[in-house]
Amino acid sequence: MSDLSHLHIPDGVLPLWLIGAGWLVAIVMLAVADRRVRGTEMARRVPLVGAVSALMLVGMSTEVVPIAYHINLTVIGGILLGPWLSMVAAFVTVIILALAGHGGVTVAGLNATVIATEMVAGWALFSALTAVLGTSRPRISAGVATVLALALSTTMLVGIVALGGAPATHRESGAFDPATLSFSNPFSEGVVTNTLVAAEAHDEEDAEPVGGIAVRRFAITVYTLGAAGWLLEALITAAIVGFVARVRPGLIFEGALAQPARAPIGDEGLH
Amino acid sequence: MDITILDTSATQGTSWLHRCAPAAKLAAFALMVVAIASSVNVLVVASIAACLLAVATSCRLPAGPLLALSAYPGVFAALFAFAAGVDALGAALIVGRAVTAALAAVVLMLTTPYPQVFAPIQRLVPPVVGDAILMTYRSLFLLVDKFASTMTAVRLRSGLNRRAPLRSASAVSRTLGGVLLYSVDLSQRTHDIMYLRGYDGRLVVSARSSDSIVRDVALVTAAAVVMGGAWLWRTRWAELNPYAWLPLASALIAVLLTLATTLLRKAAR
């Protein structure tokens, strides 16, 4: 459950201004990323982003051990793509997940921001740790980068939920209250003159918090469950990075785009 | 997440919803999501879910995948509700909204081929993002196949064992590493194809025309009515909440009628 840090904020839990802010941040992020990657090598960047995003989706839909745990591969995605394309890949992944029923649709902007942060932080931390530890210890660099990146994104999630505001009340939210149910004919006095009932049936003072978020309890639960997930994700990420570093080290230490492009098959004469 | 089922149903289905214009379906989907997200009464959310089930039944969408895919986010929403410490009704609302929104998304994806779903999004976002969405979905099929076949090979060699989770995790990690290398090579091959076909920085998806404008308008109008009802309930909840059972009962009757009609038509054949 390392992806507790994102994707599972359902629709309708967060206030409208926060959802709008999430979309605004995501749009700005995409605009900046587009500006930085636009122009050269689009034909190479697009399939690469597609392949890495698909890889993350495969990871997110794969149960690793029998505890309903699934991994993100966001840090590996960040290492392969670098910061700007990571932002694009994060948005693409979230949109496809939302349309497949995984994760909220309205909160896709926030989710994209959190995943992008995870990927960019993973890339930055891995690069920094590799610079310090050298290229001979990619597993350690990847593992530490993964734990820190996931801790950061989980903290972002808790921050987002905390920003969501104070708990609403029955009176304020209009939530369903079984005590007010009436099975009498609502149209007994005619459709137009129908006054309906029970508007004054419950006092505002009786209203109890409903639908609000206990941030402290939420943070404790997320950090407790998340910490185990971070470690498991770090172990798997370290294993994958170690494996790839042995067979294709350039992919890990330079990024996928730094690898030399070969001429398309059958078109060698043009180059 | 079995996307093959989604794609098969979307491309091979012939129901009234399959034949609607993708733009109309996307508009209806957006309205339904707004209705679900803005509803705070769990019975209203359940009514919207029942309406969606009636639509799915009338289109004969595969019930198993539909319900499984829709229920999946409910598990995580329940975890979210537990972590948030809300009461039972609050938890039911959180789970209900997550499942109903997923139901709307799955109905859309089961009745609309993915290029048609992503085409309008592609027009709104920068080229690299829009094209990457299409490319991701295409790559996903290939990677899922590759991962599944590799995992089968690992399983046949006893690489996966629920009693040995560490060894299993190690095997899955190596498999994912192999799939990662495959995905990078796949992107290179796709680059070759795009280059040879003259990719100029924008993939073009031609919009699918509608069979019936009237049907499209009716679909969007119905979704707008649902959204209007949800908004009315949100703003006039004090008067309406005592009768929250009414829309749910109506929607459930609609589900039963649709189911009966579908079964009768099947029997008549």
Coordinates of C-alpha atoms in Angstrom, one line a residue:
Chain A
M1 CA 0.0 0.0 0.0
S2 CA 2.8 2.4 -0.7
D3 CA 0.5 4.3 -2.9
L4 CA -1.5 5.3 0.2
S5 CA 0.2 8.7 -0.5
H6 CA -2.1 9.4 -3.4
L7 CA -4.8 8.2 -5.7
H8 CA -7.2 7.2 -3.0
I9 CA -8.7 10.5 -2.0
P10 CA -12.2 9.9 -3.2
D11 CA -14.4 12.5 -5.1
G12 CA -16.4 14.9 -2.9
V13 CA -14.2 14.7 0.2
L14 CA -12.2 17.8 -0.3
P15 CA -13.6 21.4 -0.7
L16 CA -14.0 22.9 -4.1
W17 CA -11.3 25.6 -3.6
L18 CA -8.7 22.9 -2.8
I19 CA -9.8 20.8 -5.8
G20 CA -9.5 23.9 -8.0
A21 CA -6.1 24.8 -6.5
G22 CA -4.9 21.2 -7.4
W23 CA -6.0 21.6 -11.0
L24 CA -4.3 25.0 -11.2
V25 CA -1.0 23.6 -9.9
A26 CA -1.3 20.7 -12.3
I27 CA -2.0 23.0 -15.3
V28 CA 1.0 25.3 -14.4
M29 CA 3.2 22.2 -13.9
L30 CA 2.2 20.9 -17.3
A31 CA 2.7 24.3 -19.0
V32 CA 6.2 24.6 -17.5
A33 CA 7.0 21.0 -18.5
D34 CA 5.7 21.5 -22.0
R35 CA 7.8 24.7 -22.4
R36 CA 10.9 22.8 -21.3
V37 CA 10.5 19.7 -23.5
R38 CA 8.9 21.3 -26.6
G39 CA 10.7 21.2 -29.9
T40 CA 13.4 18.6 -30.4
E41 CA 13.0 14.9 -30.2
M42 CA 9.2 14.9 -29.7
A43 CA 8.9 11.7 -31.6
R44 CA 11.3 10.1 -29.1
R45 CA 9.9 11.7 -25.9
V46 CA 6.3 10.8 -26.5
P47 CA 6.7 7.0 -26.8
L48 CA 9.1 7.1 -23.9
V49 CA 6.7 8.9 -21.6
G50 CA 4.0 6.5 -22.8
A51 CA 6.1 3.4 -22.1
V52 CA 7.2 4.6 -18.6
S53 CA 3.7 5.7 -17.7
A54 CA 2.4 2.3 -18.8
L55 CA 5.1 0.7 -16.7
M56 CA 4.0 2.6 -13.6
L57 CA 0.4 1.5 -14.3
V58 CA 1.5 -2.1 -14.6
G59 CA 3.3 -1.7 -11.2
M60 CA 0.2 -0.1 -9.7
S61 CA -2.0 -3.0 -10.8
T62 CA 0.4 -5.8 -9.7
E63 CA 0.0 -7.5 -6.4
V64 CA 3.5 -8.2 -5.0
V65 CA 2.8 -10.2 -1.9
P66 CA -0.5 -11.5 -0.6
I67 CA -1.5 -8.4 1.5
A68 CA -3.1 -6.4 -1.3
Y69 CA 0.1 -4.4 -1.6
H70 CA 1.0 -2.8 -5.0
I71 CA 3.9 -0.6 -5.9
N72 CA 4.1 2.7 -7.8
L73 CA 7.5 2.6 -9.6
T74 CA 7.3 6.4 -9.5
V75 CA 10.9 6.8 -8.4
I76 CA 12.2 4.6 -11.2
G77 CA 9.9 6.6 -13.6
G78 CA 11.5 9.8 -12.3
I79 CA 15.1 8.3 -12.7
L80 CA 14.3 7.3 -16.3
L81 CA 12.5 10.4 -17.4
G82 CA 14.0 13.3 -15.5
P83 CA 12.0 16.1 -13.8
W84 CA 10.1 17.6 -16.7
L85 CA 8.9 14.5 -18.4
S86 CA 8.1 13.1 -15.0
M87 CA 5.4 15.8 -14.6
V88 CA 3.9 14.8 -17.9
A89 CA 4.0 11.1 -16.9
A90 CA 2.4 11.7 -13.6
F91 CA -0.6 13.6 -15.1
V92 CA -1.0 10.9 -17.8
T93 CA -1.0 8.1 -15.2
V94 CA -3.5 9.8 -13.0
I95 CA -5.9 10.5 -15.9
I96 CA -5.9 6.9 -17.1
L97 CA -6.3 5.6 -13.6
A98 CA -9.2 7.9 -13.0
L99 CA -10.9 6.9 -16.2
A100 CA -10.5 3.2 -15.3
G101 CA -12.3 3.9 -12.0
H102 CA -9.1 4.0 -9.9
G103 CA -8.9 7.2 -8.0
G104 CA -11.1 10.3 -8.0
V105 CA -11.8 12.2 -11.2
T106 CA -12.2 15.7 -9.6
V107 CA -9.1 15.3 -7.5
A108 CA -7.0 14.2 -10.5
G109 CA -5.2 17.6 -10.4
L110 CA -4.1 17.1 -6.8
N111 CA -3.2 13.5 -7.4
A112 CA -1.1 14.4 -10.4
T113 CA 0.7 17.1 -8.3
V114 CA 1.5 14.6 -5.5
I115 CA 2.7 11.9 -7.9
A116 CA 4.8 14.4 -9.8
T117 CA 6.4 15.6 -6.6
E118 CA 7.2 12.0 -5.7
M119 CA 8.8 11.4 -9.1
V120 CA 10.8 14.6 -9.2
A121 CA 11.9 14.2 -5.6
G122 CA 12.9 10.6 -6.3
W123 CA 15.0 11.7 -9.3
A124 CA 16.7 14.6 -7.4
L125 CA 17.5 12.4 -4.4
F126 CA 18.8 9.5 -6.5
S127 CA 21.0 11.9 -8.5
A128 CA 22.3 13.5 -5.3
L129 CA 22.9 10.2 -3.5
T130 CA 24.7 8.8 -6.6
A131 CA 26.9 11.9 -6.7
V132 CA 27.8 11.3 -3.0
L133 CA 28.0 7.4 -2.9
G134 CA 29.1 6.8 -6.5
T135 CA 27.7 4.6 -9.2
S136 CA 28.7 1.4 -7.4
R137 CA 25.9 1.6 -4.9
P138 CA 22.7 2.1 -6.9
R139 CA 20.6 0.0 -4.7
I140 CA 21.3 2.0 -1.6
S141 CA 20.8 5.3 -3.5
A142 CA 17.5 4.1 -5.0
G143 CA 16.2 2.6 -1.7
V144 CA 16.9 5.8 0.3
A145 CA 15.5 8.0 -2.4
T146 CA 12.3 6.0 -2.5
V147 CA 11.7 6.1 1.2
L148 CA 12.3 9.9 1.3
A149 CA 10.2 10.6 -1.8
L150 CA 7.3 8.5 -0.5
A151 CA 7.6 10.2 3.0
L152 CA 7.4 13.6 1.3
S153 CA 4.4 12.7 -0.9
T154 CA 2.6 11.1 2.1
T155 CA 3.2 14.3 4.1
M156 CA 1.8 16.2 1.2
L157 CA -1.3 14.1 1.3
V158 CA -1.8 14.7 5.1
G159 CA -1.2 18.4 4.4
I160 CA -3.9 18.4 1.7
V161 CA -6.4 16.6 4.0
A162 CA -5.6 19.1 6.8
L163 CA -6.2 22.0 4.4
G164 CA -9.6 20.5 3.7
G165 CA -10.9 22.4 6.7
A166 CA -13.1 21.9 9.7
P167 CA -15.7 19.2 10.0
A168 CA -19.1 20.1 8.6
T169 CA -22.3 19.4 10.6
H170 CA -25.6 17.9 9.7
R171 CA -27.1 21.3 9.5
E172 CA -24.3 22.7 7.3
S173 CA -23.7 19.7 5.1
G174 CA -27.2 18.3 4.5
A175 CA -26.0 14.8 5.1
F176 CA -28.5 12.0 5.3
D177 CA -30.0 11.6 8.8
P178 CA -32.2 8.6 9.3
A179 CA -34.0 10.4 12.2
T180 CA -35.6 12.8 9.7
L181 CA -36.9 10.2 7.3
S182 CA -40.6 10.5 6.5
F183 CA -42.5 7.9 4.5
S184 CA -45.7 10.1 4.2
N185 CA -46.8 11.3 0.8
P186 CA -44.7 14.4 0.0
F187 CA -47.3 15.5 -2.5
S188 CA -50.3 15.2 -0.2
E189 CA -50.8 18.9 -0.3
G190 CA -50.2 19.2 -4.0
V191 CA -46.9 19.5 -5.9
V192 CA -46.8 23.3 -5.9
T193 CA -47.9 24.0 -2.3
N194 CA -45.9 21.1 -1.0
T195 CA -44.0 22.4 2.0
L196 CA -42.3 19.1 3.0
V197 CA -41.5 18.4 6.6
A198 CA -38.9 18.2 9.2
A199 CA -36.9 21.2 8.3
E200 CA -37.2 22.2 11.9
A201 CA -37.1 18.6 13.2
H202 CA -33.5 18.8 14.4
D203 CA -31.9 21.6 16.2
E204 CA -28.6 23.0 15.0
E205 CA -27.3 22.4 18.5
D206 CA -28.0 18.7 18.1
A207 CA -25.9 18.5 15.0
E208 CA -22.9 16.2 15.2
P209 CA -19.8 16.3 13.1
V210 CA -20.2 14.2 9.9
G211 CA -18.1 13.8 6.8
G212 CA -15.3 15.8 8.4
I213 CA -11.8 14.5 8.7
A214 CA -10.0 13.8 12.0
V215 CA -6.6 14.9 10.7
R216 CA -4.6 13.6 13.6
R217 CA -6.0 10.1 13.3
F218 CA -5.7 10.3 9.6
A219 CA -2.0 11.2 9.8
I220 CA -1.3 8.4 12.4
T221 CA -3.0 5.8 10.2
V222 CA -1.4 7.0 7.0
Y223 CA 2.1 7.2 8.4
T224 CA 1.8 3.8 10.2
L225 CA 0.5 1.9 7.1
G226 CA 2.6 4.1 4.8
A227 CA 5.9 3.4 6.5
A228 CA 5.7 -0.3 5.9
G229 CA 4.8 0.4 2.3
W230 CA 7.7 2.8 1.9
L231 CA 10.1 0.1 3.0
L232 CA 8.6 -2.5 0.7
E233 CA 8.6 -0.2 -2.2
A234 CA 12.2 0.8 -1.4
L235 CA 13.3 -2.8 -1.4
I236 CA 11.6 -3.5 -4.7
T237 CA 12.8 -0.3 -6.3
A238 CA 16.4 -1.0 -5.1
A239 CA 16.2 -4.5 -6.6
I240 CA 14.9 -3.3 -9.9
V241 CA 17.5 -0.4 -10.1
G242 CA 20.3 -2.8 -9.1
F243 CA 19.2 -5.2 -11.9
V244 CA 19.0 -2.5 -14.6
A245 CA 22.2 -0.9 -13.4
R246 CA 24.0 -4.2 -14.1
V247 CA 22.6 -4.8 -17.6
R248 CA 22.0 -1.2 -18.9
P249 CA 23.7 1.2 -16.5
G250 CA 23.3 4.2 -18.8
L251 CA 19.5 4.1 -18.3
I252 CA 19.8 4.5 -14.6
F253 CA 22.7 6.9 -14.3
E254 CA 22.1 9.1 -17.3
G255 CA 18.4 8.7 -18.0
A256 CA 16.6 7.1 -20.9
L257 CA 16.8 10.2 -23.1
A258 CA 20.5 10.4 -22.7
Q259 CA 20.9 7.1 -24.5
P260 CA 22.0 7.5 -28.2
A261 CA 19.1 7.3 -30.6
R262 CA 19.6 4.7 -33.3
A263 CA 18.4 5.2 -36.9
P264 CA 15.0 3.6 -37.6
I265 CA 15.3 0.1 -39.0
G266 CA 15.2 0.3 -42.8
D267 CA 16.1 4.0 -42.8
E268 CA 19.8 3.8 -42.0
G269 CA 20.8 5.4 -45.3
L270 CA 19.5 8.8 -44.2
H271 CA 21.8 9.1 -41.3
Chain B
M1 CA -7.2 -3.6 -13.6
D2 CA -8.1 -5.7 -16.6
I3 CA -8.1 -3.2 -19.4
T4 CA -8.6 -5.9 -22.1
I5 CA -12.2 -6.4 -21.0
L6 CA -12.8 -2.6 -21.1
D7 CA -11.4 -2.4 -24.6
T8 CA -13.2 -5.5 -25.9
S9 CA -16.6 -4.2 -24.7
A10 CA -16.0 -0.7 -26.0
T11 CA -15.0 -1.8 -29.5
Q12 CA -17.4 -4.7 -30.0
G13 CA -20.5 -3.6 -28.2
T14 CA -23.5 -2.4 -30.2
S15 CA -25.9 -1.0 -27.5
W16 CA -27.6 2.4 -27.7
L17 CA -24.9 3.9 -25.5
H18 CA -22.1 2.4 -27.7
R19 CA -23.7 4.2 -30.6
C20 CA -23.9 7.6 -28.9
A21 CA -21.3 10.2 -29.8
P22 CA -18.3 10.1 -27.6
A23 CA -18.5 13.8 -26.9
A24 CA -22.1 13.3 -25.6
K25 CA -20.9 10.5 -23.4
L26 CA -18.0 12.5 -22.0
A27 CA -20.4 15.4 -21.3
A28 CA -22.8 13.1 -19.5
F29 CA -20.0 11.6 -17.6
A30 CA -18.7 15.0 -16.5
L31 CA -22.3 15.9 -15.3
M32 CA -22.6 12.7 -13.4
V33 CA -19.3 13.2 -11.7
V34 CA -20.3 16.7 -10.6
A35 CA -23.6 15.2 -9.3
I36 CA -21.8 12.5 -7.3
A37 CA -19.1 14.8 -5.9
S38 CA -21.6 17.4 -4.9
S39 CA -24.0 15.0 -3.2
V40 CA -23.8 14.8 0.6
N41 CA -26.7 12.5 1.1
V42 CA -25.8 8.8 0.9
L43 CA -29.3 7.8 -0.4
V44 CA -29.0 10.4 -3.3
V45 CA -25.6 8.9 -4.1
A46 CA -27.1 5.4 -4.0
S47 CA -29.9 6.7 -6.4
I48 CA -27.3 7.9 -8.9
A49 CA -25.5 4.5 -8.6
A50 CA -28.8 2.7 -9.3
C51 CA -29.4 4.9 -12.3
L52 CA -26.0 4.0 -13.7
L53 CA -26.7 0.3 -13.0
A54 CA -30.0 0.7 -15.0
V55 CA -28.0 2.1 -17.9
A56 CA -25.4 -0.7 -17.7
T57 CA -28.2 -3.3 -17.6
S58 CA -29.9 -1.8 -20.6
C59 CA -26.6 -1.9 -22.5
R60 CA -25.9 -5.5 -21.4
L61 CA -22.5 -4.5 -20.1
P62 CA -20.5 -7.4 -18.6
A63 CA -21.7 -7.4 -15.0
G64 CA -18.7 -9.1 -13.4
P65 CA -16.0 -6.7 -14.6
L66 CA -18.3 -3.7 -14.2
L67 CA -19.0 -4.4 -10.6
A68 CA -15.4 -5.6 -9.8
L69 CA -13.8 -2.5 -11.3
S70 CA -16.3 -0.2 -9.7
A71 CA -15.9 -1.8 -6.3
Y72 CA -12.1 -1.7 -6.3
P73 CA -11.8 2.0 -5.2
G74 CA -14.4 1.3 -2.5
V75 CA -11.7 -0.7 -0.6
F76 CA -9.3 2.2 -0.5
A77 CA -12.1 4.7 0.2
A78 CA -13.1 2.5 3.2
L79 CA -9.5 2.7 4.3
F80 CA -9.6 6.5 3.8
A81 CA -12.8 6.7 5.8
F82 CA -11.3 4.6 8.6
A83 CA -8.2 6.8 8.7
A84 CA -10.3 9.9 8.6
G85 CA -12.3 8.8 11.7
V86 CA -15.7 9.6 10.3
D87 CA -18.9 8.0 11.6
A88 CA -20.7 5.2 9.8
L89 CA -22.8 7.4 7.7
G90 CA -19.8 9.6 6.7
A91 CA -17.9 6.4 5.8
A92 CA -20.8 5.1 3.7
L93 CA -20.9 8.5 1.9
I94 CA -17.2 8.4 1.2
V95 CA -17.3 4.8 -0.1
G96 CA -20.5 5.4 -2.0
R97 CA -19.2 8.4 -3.8
A98 CA -15.9 6.6 -4.7
V99 CA -17.7 3.5 -6.0
T100 CA -20.4 5.5 -7.9
A101 CA -17.8 7.8 -9.6
A102 CA -15.9 4.6 -10.5
L103 CA -19.1 3.1 -11.9
A104 CA -19.7 6.1 -14.1
A105 CA -16.1 6.0 -15.4
V106 CA -16.3 2.2 -16.0
V107 CA -19.6 2.5 -17.9
L108 CA -18.0 5.2 -20.1
M109 CA -14.9 3.1 -20.8
L110 CA -16.9 -0.1 -21.4
T111 CA -18.9 1.7 -24.1
T112 CA -16.3 4.0 -25.7
P113 CA -13.1 3.1 -27.5
Y114 CA -10.1 4.7 -25.7
P115 CA -8.9 6.9 -28.6
Q116 CA -12.4 8.5 -28.6
V117 CA -12.3 9.1 -24.9
F118 CA -8.9 10.6 -24.9
A119 CA -9.3 12.6 -28.1
P120 CA -11.1 15.5 -26.5
I121 CA -8.6 15.6 -23.6
Q122 CA -5.8 15.5 -26.2
R123 CA -7.2 18.7 -27.8
L124 CA -7.1 20.5 -24.5
V125 CA -3.6 19.7 -23.3
P126 CA -0.1 20.4 -24.8
P127 CA 0.8 18.0 -27.6
V128 CA 3.4 16.1 -25.5
V129 CA 0.7 15.3 -22.9
G130 CA -2.1 14.5 -25.3
D131 CA 0.0 12.2 -27.4
A132 CA 1.5 10.6 -24.3
I133 CA -2.0 9.7 -23.0
L134 CA -2.7 7.8 -26.3
M135 CA 0.7 6.2 -26.3
T136 CA 0.4 5.1 -22.7
Y137 CA -2.8 3.3 -23.2
R138 CA -1.4 1.6 -26.3
S139 CA 1.8 0.6 -24.4
L140 CA -0.2 -0.6 -21.4
F141 CA -1.7 -3.5 -23.4
L142 CA 1.7 -4.6 -24.6
L143 CA 3.3 -4.3 -21.2
V144 CA 0.5 -6.1 -19.4
D145 CA 0.8 -8.9 -21.9
K146 CA 4.6 -9.0 -21.5
F147 CA 4.4 -8.9 -17.7
A148 CA 1.7 -11.6 -17.6
S149 CA 3.6 -14.0 -19.9
T150 CA 6.8 -13.4 -17.9
M151 CA 5.0 -14.0 -14.6
T152 CA 3.6 -17.2 -16.0
A153 CA 7.1 -18.4 -16.8
V154 CA 8.3 -17.4 -13.3
R155 CA 5.3 -19.3 -11.8
L156 CA 6.0 -22.4 -13.8
R157 CA 9.5 -22.4 -12.4
S158 CA 8.0 -22.1 -8.9
G159 CA 9.3 -18.6 -8.5
L160 CA 6.1 -17.5 -6.8
N161 CA 5.0 -18.9 -3.5
R162 CA 2.6 -17.2 -1.0
R163 CA 4.4 -19.0 1.8
A164 CA 7.7 -17.4 0.7
P165 CA 6.9 -13.7 0.3
L166 CA 10.5 -12.5 0.1
R167 CA 11.4 -14.9 -2.6
S168 CA 8.1 -14.0 -4.5
A169 CA 8.9 -10.3 -4.1
S170 CA 12.4 -10.8 -5.5
A171 CA 11.0 -12.7 -8.5
V172 CA 8.4 -10.0 -9.1
S173 CA 11.2 -7.4 -8.9
R174 CA 13.3 -9.1 -11.4
T175 CA 10.3 -9.5 -13.7
L176 CA 9.5 -5.9 -13.4
G177 CA 13.1 -5.1 -14.2
G178 CA 12.8 -7.1 -17.4
V179 CA 9.5 -5.4 -18.3
L180 CA 11.2 -2.0 -17.7
L181 CA 14.0 -2.9 -20.2
Y182 CA 11.3 -4.1 -22.6
S183 CA 9.3 -0.8 -22.2
V184 CA 12.4 1.3 -23.1
D185 CA 13.0 -0.9 -26.1
L186 CA 9.3 -0.7 -27.0
S187 CA 9.5 3.1 -26.9
Q188 CA 12.4 3.0 -29.3
R189 CA 10.5 0.8 -31.7
T190 CA 7.5 3.1 -31.4
H191 CA 9.8 6.0 -32.2
D192 CA 11.0 4.2 -35.3
I193 CA 7.4 3.7 -36.5
M194 CA 6.4 7.3 -35.7
Y195 CA 9.4 8.6 -37.5
L196 CA 8.8 6.5 -40.6
R197 CA 5.1 7.5 -40.7
G198 CA 6.1 11.1 -40.6
Y199 CA 5.0 12.1 -37.1
D200 CA 4.9 15.9 -36.9
G201 CA 4.3 16.4 -33.2
R202 CA 0.6 15.6 -33.0
L203 CA -1.3 12.3 -33.3
V204 CA -4.6 12.8 -35.0
V205 CA -7.7 11.0 -33.8
S206 CA -10.7 11.4 -36.1
A207 CA -13.9 12.0 -34.2
R208 CA -16.6 9.4 -34.5
S209 CA -19.9 10.6 -35.8
S210 CA -23.2 9.9 -34.0
D211 CA -25.9 7.6 -35.1
S212 CA -28.6 9.8 -33.7
I213 CA -28.4 13.4 -32.5
V214 CA -31.7 12.9 -30.6
R215 CA -30.2 10.1 -28.6
D216 CA -27.1 12.2 -27.8
V217 CA -29.3 15.1 -26.7
A218 CA -31.4 12.8 -24.6
L219 CA -28.4 11.3 -22.9
V220 CA -26.9 14.7 -22.0
T221 CA -30.3 16.0 -20.9
A222 CA -30.8 12.9 -18.6
A223 CA -27.4 13.5 -17.0
A224 CA -28.2 17.2 -16.6
V225 CA -31.5 16.3 -14.8
V226 CA -29.6 14.0 -12.5
M227 CA -27.1 16.7 -11.8
G228 CA -29.8 19.3 -11.3
G229 CA -31.5 16.9 -8.8
A230 CA -28.3 16.4 -6.9
W231 CA -27.8 20.2 -6.7
L232 CA -31.4 20.8 -5.7
W233 CA -30.9 18.2 -2.9
R234 CA -27.7 19.9 -1.8
T235 CA -29.3 23.4 -1.6
R236 CA -32.8 22.4 -0.4
W237 CA -31.7 19.5 1.8
A238 CA -33.6 20.6 4.9
E239 CA -36.9 20.2 3.0
L240 CA -35.9 17.2 0.9
N241 CA -33.9 15.0 3.1
P242 CA -37.0 13.3 4.8
Y243 CA -37.9 12.0 1.3
A244 CA -34.4 10.8 0.4
W245 CA -35.8 7.3 0.0
L246 CA -38.0 8.5 -2.9
P247 CA -35.3 8.9 -5.6
L248 CA -33.6 5.6 -4.5
A249 CA -36.9 3.7 -4.7
S250 CA -37.5 5.2 -8.2
A251 CA -34.0 4.3 -9.4
L252 CA -34.3 0.8 -8.0
I253 CA -37.6 0.3 -9.8
A254 CA -35.9 1.5 -13.0
V255 CA -33.1 -1.1 -12.5
L256 CA -35.7 -3.9 -12.0
L257 CA -37.7 -2.8 -15.0
T258 CA -34.6 -2.6 -17.2
L259 CA -33.5 -6.0 -16.0
A260 CA -36.9 -7.6 -16.6
T261 CA -37.0 -6.0 -20.1
T262 CA -33.5 -7.3 -20.9
L263 CA -34.4 -10.8 -19.7
L264 CA -37.6 -10.9 -21.6
R265 CA -35.9 -9.8 -24.8
K266 CA -33.3 -12.5 -24.3
A267 CA -36.0 -15.1 -23.7
A268 CA -37.9 -13.9 -26.9
R269 CA -34.8 -14.6 -29.0

